PDB file of C-alpha atoms in Angstrom:
ATOM      1  CA  MET A   3     106.673 123.900  83.529  1.00 85.00           C
ATOM      2  CA  SER A   4     104.368 121.199  82.827  1.00 94.00           C
ATOM      3  CA  GLY A   5     103.449 117.970  81.075  1.00 98.00           C
ATOM      4  CA  THR A   6     100.951 115.173  81.129  1.00 98.00           C
ATOM      5  CA  VAL A   7     100.223 111.425  82.199  1.00 98.00           C
ATOM      6  CA  ALA A   8     100.561 109.302  79.092  1.00 98.00           C
ATOM      7  CA  ALA A   9     100.059 106.032  81.180  1.00 98.00           C
ATOM      8  CA  VAL A  10      99.704 104.421  84.433  1.00 98.00           C
ATOM      9  CA  SER A  11     100.920 100.973  85.409  1.00 98.00           C
ATOM     10  CA  SER A  12     100.904  99.078  88.511  1.00 98.00           C
ATOM     11  CA  ASN A  13     101.581  95.159  89.553  1.00 96.00           C
ATOM     12  CA  GLY A  14     100.993  93.504  92.949  1.00 94.00           C
ATOM     13  CA  GLU A  15     103.475  90.757  91.944  1.00 93.00           C
ATOM     14  CA  TYR A  16     107.223  90.779  91.593  1.00 89.00           C
ATOM     15  CA  SER A  17     107.494  91.007  87.620  1.00 89.00           C
ATOM     16  CA  PHE A  18     109.884  93.303  85.126  1.00 88.00           C
ATOM     17  CA  THR A  19     106.665  94.715  83.547  1.00 94.00           C
ATOM     18  CA  LYS A  20     103.820  96.425  84.992  1.00 97.00           C
ATOM     19  CA  PRO A  21     100.175  96.076  83.310  1.00 97.00           C
ATOM     20  CA  ASN A  22      98.636  99.318  82.292  1.00 98.00           C
ATOM     21  CA  ARG A  23      95.626 100.708  84.396  1.00 98.00           C
ATOM     22  CA  ASP A  24      92.830 102.967  83.746  1.00 98.00           C
ATOM     23  CA  SER A  25      93.859 104.788  87.037  1.00 98.00           C
ATOM     24  CA  ILE A  26      96.335 104.162  90.102  1.00 98.00           C
ATOM     25  CA  ARG A  27      95.913 105.573  93.822  1.00 98.00           C
ATOM     26  CA  LEU A  28      98.941 107.185  95.017  1.00 98.00           C
ATOM     27  CA  LEU A  29      99.223 106.612  99.153  1.00 98.00           C
ATOM     28  CA  ALA A  30     101.186 109.474 100.637  1.00 98.00           C
ATOM     29  CA  GLY A  31     104.312 107.861 102.499  1.00 97.00           C
ATOM     30  CA  LEU A  32     103.671 104.513 100.814  1.00 97.00           C
ATOM     31  CA  GLY A  33     103.781 104.627  96.888  1.00 97.00           C
ATOM     32  CA  VAL A  34     101.040 103.110  94.442  1.00 98.00           C
ATOM     33  CA  GLU A  35      98.318 101.115  96.268  1.00 98.00           C
ATOM     34  CA  GLY A  36      98.463  97.357  95.551  1.00 97.00           C
ATOM     35  CA  ASP A  37     102.029  97.817  93.792  1.00 96.00           C
ATOM     36  CA  VAL A  38     104.693  95.328  95.166  1.00 93.00           C
ATOM     37  CA  HIS A  39     106.893  98.247  95.641  1.00 93.00           C
ATOM     38  CA  ALA A  40     104.836 100.218  97.844  1.00 95.00           C
ATOM     39  CA  GLY A  41     105.772 100.606 101.385  1.00 93.00           C
ATOM     40  CA  VAL A  42     107.802 102.820 103.893  1.00 94.00           C
ATOM     41  CA  THR A  43     110.912 100.780 103.647  1.00 92.00           C
ATOM     42  CA  VAL A  44     112.539  99.484 100.391  1.00 86.00           C
ATOM     43  CA  LYS A  45     110.961  96.545  98.434  1.00 84.00           C
ATOM     44  CA  HIS A  46     113.301  95.989  95.470  1.00 77.00           C
ATOM     45  CA  ARG A  47     114.778  92.948  96.258  1.00 71.00           C
ATOM     46  CA  SER A  48     118.276  93.783  95.803  1.00 76.00           C
ATOM     47  CA  ARG A  49     117.970  96.395  98.263  1.00 76.00           C
ATOM     48  CA  VAL A  50     115.829  94.458 100.549  1.00 74.00           C
ATOM     49  CA  ALA A  51     119.043  92.087 100.719  1.00 77.00           C
ATOM     50  CA  GLN A  52     121.236  94.769 101.940  1.00 83.00           C
ATOM     51  CA  ASP A  53     119.541  96.562 104.280  1.00 85.00           C
ATOM     52  CA  PRO A  54     115.539  95.728 104.764  1.00 83.00           C
ATOM     53  CA  THR A  55     114.979  98.796 107.135  1.00 89.00           C
ATOM     54  CA  GLN A  56     116.534 101.366 104.500  1.00 90.00           C
ATOM     55  CA  PRO A  57     113.630 104.184 103.654  1.00 93.00           C
ATOM     56  CA  ASN A  58     111.833 103.527 100.215  1.00 92.00           C
ATOM     57  CA  LEU A  59     112.925 106.452  97.922  1.00 95.00           C
ATOM     58  CA  ARG A  60     111.568 104.459  95.166  1.00 94.00           C
ATOM     59  CA  GLN A  61     107.834 104.257  95.864  1.00 97.00           C
ATOM     60  CA  VAL A  62     106.706 105.540  92.201  1.00 98.00           C
ATOM     61  CA  HIS A  63     108.946 105.026  89.220  1.00 97.00           C
ATOM     62  CA  LEU A  64     108.425 107.655  86.149  1.00 98.00           C
ATOM     63  CA  ILE A  65     109.588 107.417  82.574  1.00 98.00           C
ATOM     64  CA  HIS A  66     109.188 109.761  80.081  1.00 98.00           C
ATOM     65  CA  GLU A  67     107.491 108.393  76.870  1.00 97.00           C
ATOM     66  CA  GLU A  68     109.972 110.306  74.696  1.00 98.00           C
ATOM     67  CA  LEU A  69     112.511 107.876  75.679  1.00 97.00           C
ATOM     68  CA  PHE A  70     110.348 105.036  73.988  1.00 97.00           C
ATOM     69  CA  ALA A  71     110.768 106.922  70.592  1.00 96.00           C
ATOM     70  CA  GLU A  72     114.224 107.600  71.053  1.00 96.00           C
ATOM     71  CA  VAL A  73     115.015 103.907  71.383  1.00 97.00           C
ATOM     72  CA  GLY A  74     112.682 102.936  68.909  1.00 97.00           C
ATOM     73  CA  GLU A  75     114.993 104.759  66.266  1.00 97.00           C
ATOM     74  CA  GLU A  76     117.427 102.075  67.282  1.00 96.00           C
ATOM     75  CA  GLY A  77     115.003  99.230  66.550  1.00 97.00           C
ATOM     76  CA  PHE A  78     113.640  98.447  69.780  1.00 97.00           C
ATOM     77  CA  GLU A  79     110.048  98.633  70.876  1.00 96.00           C
ATOM     78  CA  VAL A  80     109.026  99.779  74.185  1.00 97.00           C
ATOM     79  CA  VAL A  81     105.624 100.725  75.527  1.00 97.00           C
ATOM     80  CA  PRO A  82     104.144 102.045  78.756  1.00 98.00           C
ATOM     81  CA  GLY A  83     104.779  99.700  81.680  1.00 97.00           C
ATOM     82  CA  ALA A  84     107.225  97.438  79.848  1.00 96.00           C
ATOM     83  CA  LEU A  85     110.161  98.732  81.759  1.00 96.00           C
ATOM     84  CA  GLY A  86     108.398  98.673  85.075  1.00 95.00           C
ATOM     85  CA  GLU A  87     107.521 102.271  85.535  1.00 97.00           C
ATOM     86  CA  ASN A  88     104.095 103.214  87.368  1.00 98.00           C
ATOM     87  CA  ILE A  89     103.571 106.629  85.563  1.00 98.00           C
ATOM     88  CA  THR A  90     104.591 107.195  81.883  1.00 98.00           C
ATOM     89  CA  THR A  91     104.954 111.184  81.469  1.00 98.00           C
ATOM     90  CA  ARG A  92     104.938 113.357  78.326  1.00 98.00           C
ATOM     91  CA  GLY A  93     106.501 116.627  77.785  1.00 98.00           C
ATOM     92  CA  ILE A  94     108.556 116.997  80.929  1.00 98.00           C
ATOM     93  CA  ASP A  95     112.424 116.436  80.646  1.00 97.00           C
ATOM     94  CA  LEU A  96     112.139 114.242  83.922  1.00 98.00           C
ATOM     95  CA  LEU A  97     116.011 113.588  83.905  1.00 97.00           C
ATOM     96  CA  ALA A  98     116.668 117.287  84.148  1.00 96.00           C
ATOM     97  CA  LEU A  99     114.696 117.777  87.214  1.00 98.00           C
ATOM     98  CA  PRO A 100     116.710 118.373  90.595  1.00 98.00           C
ATOM     99  CA  VAL A 101     116.092 116.417  93.896  1.00 98.00           C
ATOM    100  CA  GLY A 102     113.097 117.571  95.652  1.00 98.00           C
ATOM    101  CA  THR A 103     111.215 118.659  92.758  1.00 98.00           C
ATOM    102  CA  LEU A 104     107.631 118.414  93.522  1.00 98.00           C
ATOM    103  CA  LEU A 105     105.202 116.987  90.792  1.00 98.00           C
ATOM    104  CA  ARG A 106     101.416 117.592  91.336  1.00 98.00           C
ATOM    105  CA  ILE A 107      99.475 115.024  89.558  1.00 98.00           C
ATOM    106  CA  GLY A 108      96.067 115.339  88.310  1.00 97.00           C
ATOM    107  CA  GLU A 109      93.716 116.813  91.331  1.00 96.00           C
ATOM    108  CA  ALA A 110      95.567 115.856  94.375  1.00 98.00           C
ATOM    109  CA  ALA A 111      98.709 113.886  94.151  1.00 98.00           C
ATOM    110  CA  VAL A 112     102.010 114.818  94.733  1.00 98.00           C
ATOM    111  CA  VAL A 113     105.343 113.179  94.387  1.00 98.00           C
ATOM    112  CA  GLU A 114     108.717 114.199  95.316  1.00 98.00           C
ATOM    113  CA  VAL A 115     111.549 113.395  93.287  1.00 98.00           C
ATOM    114  CA  THR A 116     114.413 111.358  94.954  1.00 98.00           C
ATOM    115  CA  GLY A 117     116.804 110.368  92.035  1.00 97.00           C
ATOM    116  CA  LEU A 118     117.465 108.391  89.116  1.00 97.00           C
ATOM    117  CA  ARG A 119     116.568 104.867  88.552  1.00 94.00           C
ATOM    118  CA  ASN A 120     119.727 102.694  88.251  1.00 89.00           C
ATOM    119  CA  PRO A 121     118.771 100.297  85.153  1.00 87.00           C
ATOM    120  CA  CYS A 122     119.305  96.743  85.907  1.00 83.00           C
ATOM    121  CA  LEU A 123     120.268  93.745  83.703  1.00 84.00           C
ATOM    122  CA  GLN A 124     116.653  92.721  83.520  1.00 88.00           C
ATOM    123  CA  ILE A 125     116.370  95.489  80.728  1.00 93.00           C
ATOM    124  CA  ASP A 126     118.421  93.290  78.639  1.00 92.00           C
ATOM    125  CA  THR A 127     116.206  90.528  79.507  1.00 90.00           C
ATOM    126  CA  TYR A 128     113.268  92.285  78.216  1.00 92.00           C
ATOM    127  CA  GLN A 129     115.033  93.104  74.860  1.00 95.00           C
ATOM    128  CA  ALA A 130     118.570  92.142  74.153  1.00 96.00           C
ATOM    129  CA  GLY A 131     121.037  95.406  73.630  1.00 96.00           C
ATOM    130  CA  LEU A 132     118.305  97.726  75.368  1.00 96.00           C
ATOM    131  CA  LEU A 133     120.165  98.325  78.199  1.00 95.00           C
ATOM    132  CA  LYS A 134     123.126 100.013  76.524  1.00 95.00           C
ATOM    133  CA  GLN A 135     120.265 102.536  75.262  1.00 95.00           C
ATOM    134  CA  VAL A 136     119.376 103.610  78.730  1.00 95.00           C
ATOM    135  CA  VAL A 137     122.626 103.743  80.443  1.00 94.00           C
ATOM    136  CA  GLY A 138     125.789 104.735  78.786  1.00 89.00           C
ATOM    137  CA  ARG A 139     128.368 107.362  79.145  1.00 90.00           C
ATOM    138  CA  ASP A 140     128.901 111.000  78.060  1.00 90.00           C
ATOM    139  CA  GLU A 141     131.596 112.985  76.653  1.00 92.00           C
ATOM    140  CA  ALA A 142     133.225 113.444  79.737  1.00 93.00           C
ATOM    141  CA  GLY A 143     132.868 109.572  80.606  1.00 92.00           C
ATOM    142  CA  SER A 144     130.182 110.154  83.054  1.00 91.00           C
ATOM    143  CA  ILE A 145     127.637 107.467  83.604  1.00 92.00           C
ATOM    144  CA  VAL A 146     123.917 108.767  82.057  1.00 92.00           C
ATOM    145  CA  ARG A 147     121.110 107.047  82.999  1.00 95.00           C
ATOM    146  CA  LYS A 148     117.830 107.552  81.003  1.00 95.00           C
ATOM    147  CA  ALA A 149     115.444 104.749  82.545  1.00 95.00           C
ATOM    148  CA  GLY A 150     113.539 107.173  84.448  1.00 97.00           C
ATOM    149  CA  ILE A 151     113.336 108.813  87.865  1.00 98.00           C
ATOM    150  CA  MET A 152     112.243 107.614  91.239  1.00 97.00           C
ATOM    151  CA  SER A 153     109.929 109.470  93.794  1.00 98.00           C
ATOM    152  CA  VAL A 154     108.055 109.387  97.009  1.00 98.00           C
ATOM    153  CA  VAL A 155     104.537 110.119  97.521  1.00 98.00           C
ATOM    154  CA  ARG A 156     103.765 113.291  99.724  1.00 98.00           C
ATOM    155  CA  GLU A 157     100.015 113.485  98.964  1.00 98.00           C
ATOM    156  CA  SER A 158      97.514 110.816  98.167  1.00 98.00           C
ATOM    157  CA  GLY A 159      95.680 110.897  95.037  1.00 98.00           C
ATOM    158  CA  THR A 160      94.373 109.093  91.984  1.00 98.00           C
ATOM    159  CA  VAL A 161      96.373 109.491  88.785  1.00 98.00           C
ATOM    160  CA  ARG A 162      95.002 108.796  85.093  1.00 98.00           C
ATOM    161  CA  PRO A 163      96.081 108.844  81.672  1.00 98.00           C
ATOM    162  CA  GLY A 164      95.326 112.519  80.491  1.00 98.00           C
ATOM    163  CA  ASP A 165      96.210 113.944  83.731  1.00 98.00           C
ATOM    164  CA  THR A 166      98.201 117.319  84.218  1.00 98.00           C
ATOM    165  CA  ILE A 167     101.370 117.130  85.885  1.00 98.00           C
ATOM    166  CA  THR A 168     102.519 120.404  87.217  1.00 98.00           C
ATOM    167  CA  VAL A 169     106.475 120.957  87.902  1.00 98.00           C
ATOM    168  CA  ASN A 170     107.287 122.851  91.325  1.00 98.00           C
ATOM    169  CA  LEU A 171     111.202 123.266  91.653  1.00 98.00           C
ATOM    170  CA  PRO A 172     112.819 123.365  95.136  1.00 98.00           C
ATOM    171  CA  ALA A 173     114.637 126.478  96.400  1.00 97.00           C
ATOM    172  CA  GLU A 174     118.238 126.753  94.941  1.00 96.00           C
ATOM    173  CA  PRO A 175     120.757 125.588  94.784  1.00 97.00           C
ATOM    174  CA  HIS A 176     119.522 122.640  93.002  1.00 97.00           C
ATOM    175  CA  ARG A 177     121.105 119.026  93.669  1.00 97.00           C
ATOM    176  CA  ALA A 178     121.317 117.035  90.411  1.00 95.00           C
ATOM    177  CA  LEU A 179     119.719 113.747  90.277  1.00 96.00           C
ATOM    178  CA  GLU A 180     121.813 110.692  91.386  1.00 95.00           C
ATOM    179  CA  ARG A 181     120.954 107.012  91.538  1.00 92.00           C
ATOM    180  CA  VAL A 182     118.538 105.828  94.349  1.00 91.00           C
TER     181      VAL A 182
END
């Protein structure tokens, strides 16, 4: 299974959206070089408030470009970086990947999937009503989160739009993604 990088984004300041870049550098154990969320321990404000010593399982945020088309059918305009992701992907069902999946991106970078992004109210601040498009419930009443996945950097490398993403699933039994 493989896909491609549609866009890369980073921001050195806290802001909901992240500007697109020509490339980003992933640093093993830290995240995106120069990004406000890079670090060994949590950087998201709500998590820092709870316990600043927690490990940072949210070093790199990935969203599938296909989500933008899906919400577009409901009248929302979302572009790469708008929801705060670092890597926008194309051609991979990110939400179906199990915990521990390794994604080799470009020539050298490798990230390990840790879980689902938990969409927050800031999504509605970006576009009113968008939160209901990226989080909902399935027929069984279980919460469905569609706002991408989180990962940690296992091997450093530069990532650019157009780079190939190769999926390496972990050994079975697979664990379904949960929010991190």
